[in-house]
Short mmCIF file of C-alpha atoms in Angstrom, two decimals:
data_model
loop_
_atom_site.label_atom_id
_atom_site.label_comp_id
_atom_site.label_asym_id
_atom_site.label_seq_id
_atom_site.Cartn_x
_atom_site.Cartn_y
_atom_site.Cartn_z
CA MET A 219 9.18 -5.84 32.06
CA GLU A 220 7.30 -5.80 35.36
CA LYS A 221 3.96 -5.69 33.59
CA VAL A 222 4.97 -8.64 31.44
CA ALA A 223 6.04 -10.61 34.52
CA GLU A 224 2.80 -9.82 36.35
CA ARG A 225 0.57 -11.02 33.56
CA ASN A 226 -1.50 -14.16 33.64
CA GLN A 227 0.85 -16.67 32.02
CA THR A 228 -1.92 -18.81 30.48
CA LEU A 229 -0.82 -19.12 26.86
CA ILE A 230 -3.34 -18.51 24.11
CA THR A 231 -3.52 -20.13 20.66
CA GLU A 232 -5.85 -17.73 18.89
CA PHE A 233 -6.82 -14.09 18.79
CA ILE A 234 -10.16 -12.33 18.64
CA ILE A 235 -10.25 -9.46 16.17
CA VAL A 236 -12.33 -6.71 17.77
CA GLY A 237 -13.02 -5.08 14.41
CA PHE A 238 -15.46 -2.17 14.61
CA GLY A 239 -17.12 -3.33 17.81
CA GLU A 240 -20.32 -5.18 18.60
CA VAL A 241 -22.94 -3.07 16.83
CA PRO A 242 -25.30 -5.47 14.99
CA GLU A 243 -27.21 -2.59 13.41
CA LEU A 244 -24.08 -1.42 11.60
CA ARG A 245 -23.04 -4.84 10.30
CA PRO A 246 -25.14 -4.84 7.07
CA LEU A 247 -23.94 -1.32 6.25
CA LEU A 248 -20.29 -2.25 6.86
CA ILE A 249 -20.60 -5.41 4.75
CA LEU A 250 -22.17 -3.49 1.87
CA MET A 251 -19.65 -0.64 2.07
CA PHE A 252 -16.54 -2.83 2.25
CA LEU A 253 -17.86 -5.22 -0.41
CA VAL A 254 -18.53 -2.38 -2.86
CA ILE A 255 -15.11 -0.84 -2.20
CA TYR A 256 -13.42 -4.23 -2.68
CA ILE A 257 -15.25 -4.94 -5.96
CA VAL A 258 -14.43 -1.47 -7.32
CA THR A 259 -10.79 -1.89 -6.24
CA LEU A 260 -10.47 -5.27 -7.96
CA ALA A 261 -12.26 -4.06 -11.10
CA GLY A 262 -10.10 -0.93 -11.43
CA ASN A 263 -6.78 -2.66 -10.86
CA VAL A 264 -7.64 -5.69 -13.01
CA LEU A 265 -8.65 -3.26 -15.77
CA ILE A 266 -5.20 -1.64 -15.61
CA ILE A 267 -3.48 -5.04 -15.60
CA ALA A 268 -5.52 -6.24 -18.62
CA LEU A 269 -5.01 -3.04 -20.64
CA VAL A 270 -1.26 -2.93 -20.08
CA VAL A 271 -0.94 -6.56 -21.13
CA ALA A 272 -3.27 -6.29 -24.15
CA ASP A 273 -2.26 -2.92 -25.68
CA ARG A 274 1.22 -2.75 -27.20
CA GLN A 275 1.11 1.05 -26.93
CA LEU A 276 1.40 0.59 -23.16
CA HIS A 277 4.43 -1.73 -23.31
CA THR A 278 6.75 0.89 -21.86
CA PRO A 279 8.68 1.10 -18.56
CA MET A 280 6.18 3.56 -17.05
CA TYR A 281 3.22 1.26 -17.66
CA PHE A 282 5.17 -1.83 -16.62
CA LEU A 283 5.68 -0.10 -13.26
CA LEU A 284 1.98 0.83 -13.21
CA TRP A 285 1.12 -2.80 -13.98
CA ASN A 286 3.15 -3.86 -10.94
CA LEU A 287 1.44 -1.24 -8.79
CA ALA A 288 -1.99 -2.52 -9.89
CA CYS A 289 -0.99 -6.13 -9.07
CA LEU A 290 0.29 -4.92 -5.73
CA GLU A 291 -2.92 -3.04 -4.87
CA THR A 292 -5.01 -6.10 -5.80
CA CYS A 293 -2.97 -8.28 -3.45
CA PHE A 294 -2.94 -5.60 -0.74
CA SER A 295 -6.73 -5.40 -0.61
CA SER A 296 -7.07 -9.18 -0.73
CA VAL A 297 -4.84 -9.63 2.33
CA VAL A 298 -7.32 -7.77 4.56
CA VAL A 299 -10.77 -7.38 3.01
CA PRO A 300 -11.94 -11.00 2.41
CA ARG A 301 -11.09 -12.00 6.00
CA LEU A 302 -12.89 -8.92 7.33
CA LEU A 303 -15.98 -9.59 5.20
CA SER A 304 -16.02 -13.22 6.34
CA SER A 305 -15.87 -12.08 9.96
CA LEU A 306 -18.74 -9.62 9.46
CA LEU A 307 -20.88 -12.20 7.63
CA THR A 308 -20.36 -15.16 9.98
CA GLY A 309 -19.69 -13.35 13.23
CA ASP A 310 -16.58 -15.50 13.73
CA ARG A 311 -13.82 -13.09 14.78
CA THR A 312 -11.26 -15.67 15.89
CA VAL A 313 -7.99 -16.23 14.05
CA SER A 314 -5.07 -18.47 14.92
CA ILE A 315 -1.81 -16.91 16.07
CA ASN A 316 0.00 -18.35 13.05
CA GLY A 317 -2.67 -17.02 10.70
CA CYS A 318 -2.44 -13.61 12.31
CA ILE A 319 1.35 -13.45 11.98
CA VAL A 320 1.10 -14.47 8.32
CA GLN A 321 -1.47 -11.75 7.61
CA ALA A 322 0.68 -9.13 9.38
CA TYR A 323 3.70 -10.33 7.38
CA PHE A 324 2.06 -9.98 3.97
CA PHE A 325 0.54 -6.64 4.94
CA GLY A 326 4.04 -5.39 5.80
CA VAL A 327 5.55 -6.92 2.65
CA LEU A 328 3.05 -5.28 0.31
CA SER A 329 3.29 -1.92 2.09
CA THR A 330 7.09 -2.03 1.74
CA ILE A 331 6.95 -2.94 -1.94
CA GLU A 332 4.46 -0.14 -2.63
CA ASN A 333 6.86 2.43 -1.16
CA MET A 334 9.62 1.17 -3.44
CA ILE A 335 7.49 0.88 -6.58
CA LEU A 336 6.29 4.47 -6.14
CA ALA A 337 9.91 5.59 -5.75
CA ALA A 338 10.85 3.68 -8.93
CA MET A 339 7.98 5.37 -10.77
CA SER A 340 9.25 8.75 -9.54
CA TYR A 341 12.72 7.95 -10.87
CA ASP A 342 11.16 6.95 -14.20
CA ARG A 343 9.34 10.30 -14.45
CA TYR A 344 12.55 12.12 -13.44
CA LEU A 345 14.44 10.52 -16.34
CA ALA A 346 11.57 11.15 -18.79
CA ILE A 347 11.36 14.88 -17.98
CA CYS A 348 14.89 15.82 -16.92
CA HIS A 349 16.83 13.56 -19.34
CA PRO A 350 14.44 12.90 -22.25
CA LEU A 351 17.22 12.30 -24.81
CA HIS A 352 18.81 9.59 -22.67
CA TYR A 353 15.56 8.13 -21.33
CA ALA A 354 15.50 5.08 -23.63
CA ALA A 355 19.05 4.15 -22.66
CA LEU A 356 18.73 4.88 -18.92
CA MET A 357 15.28 3.32 -18.42
CA ASN A 358 15.26 0.25 -20.64
CA GLY A 359 13.55 -3.06 -20.01
CA LYS A 360 16.51 -4.47 -18.09
CA VAL A 361 16.79 -1.51 -15.70
CA CYS A 362 13.03 -1.44 -15.17
CA GLY A 363 12.99 -5.16 -14.43
CA GLN A 364 15.86 -4.75 -11.95
CA LEU A 365 14.02 -1.96 -10.11
CA VAL A 366 10.84 -4.02 -9.86
CA GLY A 367 12.71 -7.18 -8.88
CA ALA A 368 14.68 -5.33 -6.20
CA SER A 369 11.44 -3.85 -4.83
CA TRP A 370 9.68 -7.20 -4.49
CA ILE A 371 12.72 -9.07 -3.13
CA SER A 372 13.52 -6.30 -0.62
CA GLY A 373 9.92 -6.26 0.61
CA PHE A 374 9.93 -9.97 1.38
CA LEU A 375 13.43 -9.95 2.92
CA PHE A 376 13.02 -6.89 5.17
CA CYS A 377 9.74 -8.17 6.59
CA ALA A 378 11.13 -11.70 6.95
CA ILE A 379 13.78 -10.31 9.33
CA VAL A 380 11.02 -8.92 11.56
CA ASN A 381 8.97 -12.09 11.22
CA VAL A 382 11.80 -14.27 12.54
CA PHE A 383 11.36 -12.49 15.88
CA MET A 384 7.56 -12.53 15.63
CA TRP A 385 7.46 -16.33 15.44
CA GLN A 386 9.43 -16.53 18.69
CA LEU A 387 6.84 -14.58 20.70
CA THR A 388 4.37 -16.21 23.05
CA PHE A 389 1.02 -14.61 23.82
CA CYS A 390 -1.01 -14.68 27.00
CA ASP A 391 -3.54 -12.75 29.09
CA SER A 392 -5.87 -11.02 26.62
CA LYS A 393 -6.94 -12.51 23.27
CA GLU A 394 -8.41 -9.33 21.79
CA ILE A 395 -6.65 -7.39 19.04
CA ASP A 396 -8.18 -3.93 19.00
CA HIS A 397 -8.17 -3.58 15.22
CA TYR A 398 -10.02 -4.95 12.18
CA PHE A 399 -7.05 -7.05 11.00
CA CYS A 400 -3.84 -8.45 12.48
CA ALA A 401 -1.96 -5.17 12.78
CA PHE A 402 1.58 -5.32 14.17
CA VAL A 403 1.30 -2.90 17.12
CA PRO A 404 -1.92 -4.30 18.66
CA MET A 405 -0.49 -7.82 18.30
CA ILE A 406 2.77 -7.27 20.15
CA LYS A 407 0.89 -5.59 23.00
CA LEU A 408 -0.50 -9.04 23.79
CA ALA A 409 2.92 -10.72 23.93
CA CYS A 410 3.99 -12.09 27.31
CA THR A 411 7.68 -12.07 26.34
CA ASP A 412 9.96 -9.04 26.07
CA THR A 413 9.38 -7.19 22.76
CA GLN A 414 11.86 -4.32 23.12
CA THR A 415 14.32 -5.82 20.60
CA LEU A 416 11.51 -6.56 18.15
CA GLN A 417 10.08 -3.04 18.46
CA LEU A 418 13.51 -1.46 17.89
CA LEU A 419 14.16 -3.69 14.88
CA THR A 420 10.73 -2.93 13.44
CA PHE A 421 11.28 0.81 13.89
CA VAL A 422 14.62 0.62 12.03
CA VAL A 423 13.19 -1.48 9.20
CA ALA A 424 10.11 0.77 8.89
CA ALA A 425 12.34 3.86 8.78
CA VAL A 426 14.51 2.34 6.04
CA VAL A 427 11.65 1.10 3.83
CA THR A 428 9.53 4.24 4.28
CA LEU A 429 11.87 7.21 4.65
CA ILE A 430 14.42 6.27 1.96
CA PRO A 431 11.80 5.74 -0.82
CA CYS A 432 10.02 8.91 0.36
CA LEU A 433 13.23 10.95 0.18
CA LEU A 434 14.05 9.53 -3.27
CA THR A 435 10.55 10.46 -4.44
CA LEU A 436 10.83 13.99 -3.04
CA THR A 437 14.28 14.43 -4.62
CA SER A 438 13.01 13.23 -8.01
CA TYR A 439 10.12 15.68 -7.95
CA ALA A 440 12.32 18.53 -6.77
CA TYR A 441 14.40 18.06 -9.94
CA ILE A 442 11.27 17.56 -12.06
CA ILE A 443 9.65 20.79 -10.83
CA ALA A 444 12.91 22.72 -11.29
CA THR A 445 13.20 21.41 -14.87
CA ILE A 446 9.57 22.21 -15.73
CA LEU A 447 9.91 25.77 -14.41
CA LYS A 448 12.87 26.33 -16.74
CA ILE A 449 10.79 25.53 -19.85
CA PRO A 450 10.09 28.90 -21.53
CA SER A 451 6.69 28.19 -23.10
CA THR A 452 3.45 27.58 -21.22
CA ALA A 453 2.51 24.79 -23.63
CA GLY A 454 5.86 23.10 -23.01
CA ARG A 455 5.42 23.28 -19.25
CA LYS A 456 1.90 21.82 -19.47
CA LYS A 457 3.12 19.00 -21.72
CA ALA A 458 5.97 18.16 -19.34
CA PHE A 459 3.72 18.33 -16.29
CA SER A 460 1.16 16.04 -17.93
CA LYS A 461 3.82 13.32 -18.05
CA CYS A 462 3.97 13.12 -14.26
CA SER A 463 0.64 14.54 -13.05
CA SER A 464 -1.04 11.15 -12.54
CA HIS A 465 1.85 9.72 -10.57
CA LEU A 466 2.30 12.92 -8.58
CA THR A 467 -1.36 12.78 -7.56
CA VAL A 468 -1.05 9.12 -6.52
CA VAL A 469 2.13 9.79 -4.53
CA THR A 470 0.61 12.84 -2.79
CA VAL A 471 -2.53 10.94 -1.77
CA TYR A 472 -0.48 7.93 -0.65
CA TYR A 473 1.93 9.85 1.59
CA MET A 474 -0.86 11.98 3.03
CA ILE A 475 -2.60 8.75 4.10
CA VAL A 476 0.65 7.26 5.44
CA PHE A 477 1.24 10.45 7.42
CA ALA A 478 -2.29 10.32 8.83
CA VAL A 479 -1.97 6.65 9.81
CA SER A 480 1.52 6.96 11.31
CA VAL A 481 1.73 10.41 12.87
CA VAL A 482 -1.72 11.77 13.74
CA PRO A 483 -2.73 8.97 16.19
CA ILE A 484 0.59 9.46 18.02
CA VAL A 485 0.08 13.22 18.33
CA ASN A 486 -3.58 12.95 19.34
CA PRO A 487 -4.43 9.32 20.23
CA SER A 488 -7.47 10.01 22.38
CA LYS A 489 -9.52 11.91 19.82
CA ILE A 490 -8.64 10.27 16.50
CA PRO A 491 -8.89 6.46 16.41
CA GLU A 492 -6.11 4.70 14.52
CA LYS A 493 -8.63 2.38 12.87
CA ILE A 494 -10.29 5.28 11.06
CA PHE A 495 -7.03 6.28 9.36
CA SER A 496 -6.13 2.65 8.66
CA VAL A 497 -9.37 2.33 6.67
CA PHE A 498 -8.07 4.97 4.27
CA CYS A 499 -4.81 3.06 3.84
CA THR A 500 -6.36 -0.39 3.49
CA PHE A 501 -9.50 0.35 1.50
CA LEU A 502 -9.49 3.76 -0.16
CA ASN A 503 -5.91 4.06 -1.39
CA PRO A 504 -5.98 0.88 -3.55
CA MET A 505 -9.35 1.99 -4.95
CA ILE A 506 -8.33 5.57 -5.71
CA ASN A 507 -5.16 4.82 -7.70
CA PRO A 508 -6.88 3.25 -10.76
CA VAL A 509 -9.41 6.09 -10.78
CA ILE A 510 -6.62 8.67 -10.85
CA TYR A 511 -4.83 6.99 -13.74
CA CYS A 512 -8.06 6.46 -15.68
CA LEU A 513 -9.10 10.10 -15.31
CA ARG A 514 -5.77 11.96 -15.59
CA ASN A 515 -3.64 9.91 -18.01
CA LYS A 516 -4.47 10.75 -21.65
CA GLU A 517 -2.61 7.78 -23.13
CA PHE A 518 -4.34 5.38 -20.78
CA LYS A 519 -7.77 6.93 -21.48
CA GLU A 520 -7.19 6.55 -25.22
CA CYS A 521 -6.28 2.86 -24.82
CA LEU A 522 -9.40 2.40 -22.67
CA ARG A 523 -11.57 3.99 -25.38
CA LYS A 524 -10.07 1.68 -28.00
CA ALA A 525 -10.75 -1.36 -25.83
CA VAL A 526 -14.37 -0.26 -25.25
CA ARG A 527 -14.87 0.27 -29.01
CA LYS A 528 -13.49 -3.19 -29.75
CA LEU A 529 -15.74 -4.81 -27.17
CA SER A 530 -18.83 -2.92 -28.37
CA ALA A 531 -18.12 -4.05 -31.97
CA PHE A 532 -18.78 -7.70 -31.06
#
């Protein structure tokens, strides 16, 4: 409170995104790298979206959830990358306070929805492997739609609660956000009003939307692994594992990145910059997911081959 009171009370109307620092020599390399990653991310996720829509073989709950995940990853990348590329190309690193809050809001919304969609996909795989005879009844179109709808609505509502408090903040003193996008923590450090209530609320919301889906995912896979181990034949175990291997890989990579972004900078902030880990979350994770599904999912690979054959026939 004392530090807040001692600050220069000159209010500011825009922020300066520090990004990756003032290193002109690195700018062309960063532009090329982020542009390539963004194009690959869009291409991979749009491919999944198009295949799921076009191929009736993929009109199942599992692929409907995957379709939602691909839409989500496309939006997630588009919230951050175009603005970053524009900043690198033009050199204009300023952004209005309102624009910054909006970007932080949608980043939080999409992160929240991704946690819940991955948990829903884990539940789908749990039913498919542990209750195969009742799968069609337990995971029908209505249930799948309710899970997806609840995920999207919850994401917007939870983050809206935090955003109500964000809009009430005033900012002064420094304009610089030490990040490459409008991240929540660097933003509130610039507030000249008390943020203790907001930080506590954000911690509670983040715990709910991250820990609960994570625990549900872990519980689902605990039952899945226990069920697979009980299958007597090796061929049966491989067949059962193949049903969830793609999603398990995606979930493992995702939570490893979340752990790195959330925990490692707190444990060792001086040696490992937060921005480095955020790059994995913002850029690499949305790009990796389509690659994993394309390489590890036999059904999806077969549909992709059929689509390529049809296109080559023209």
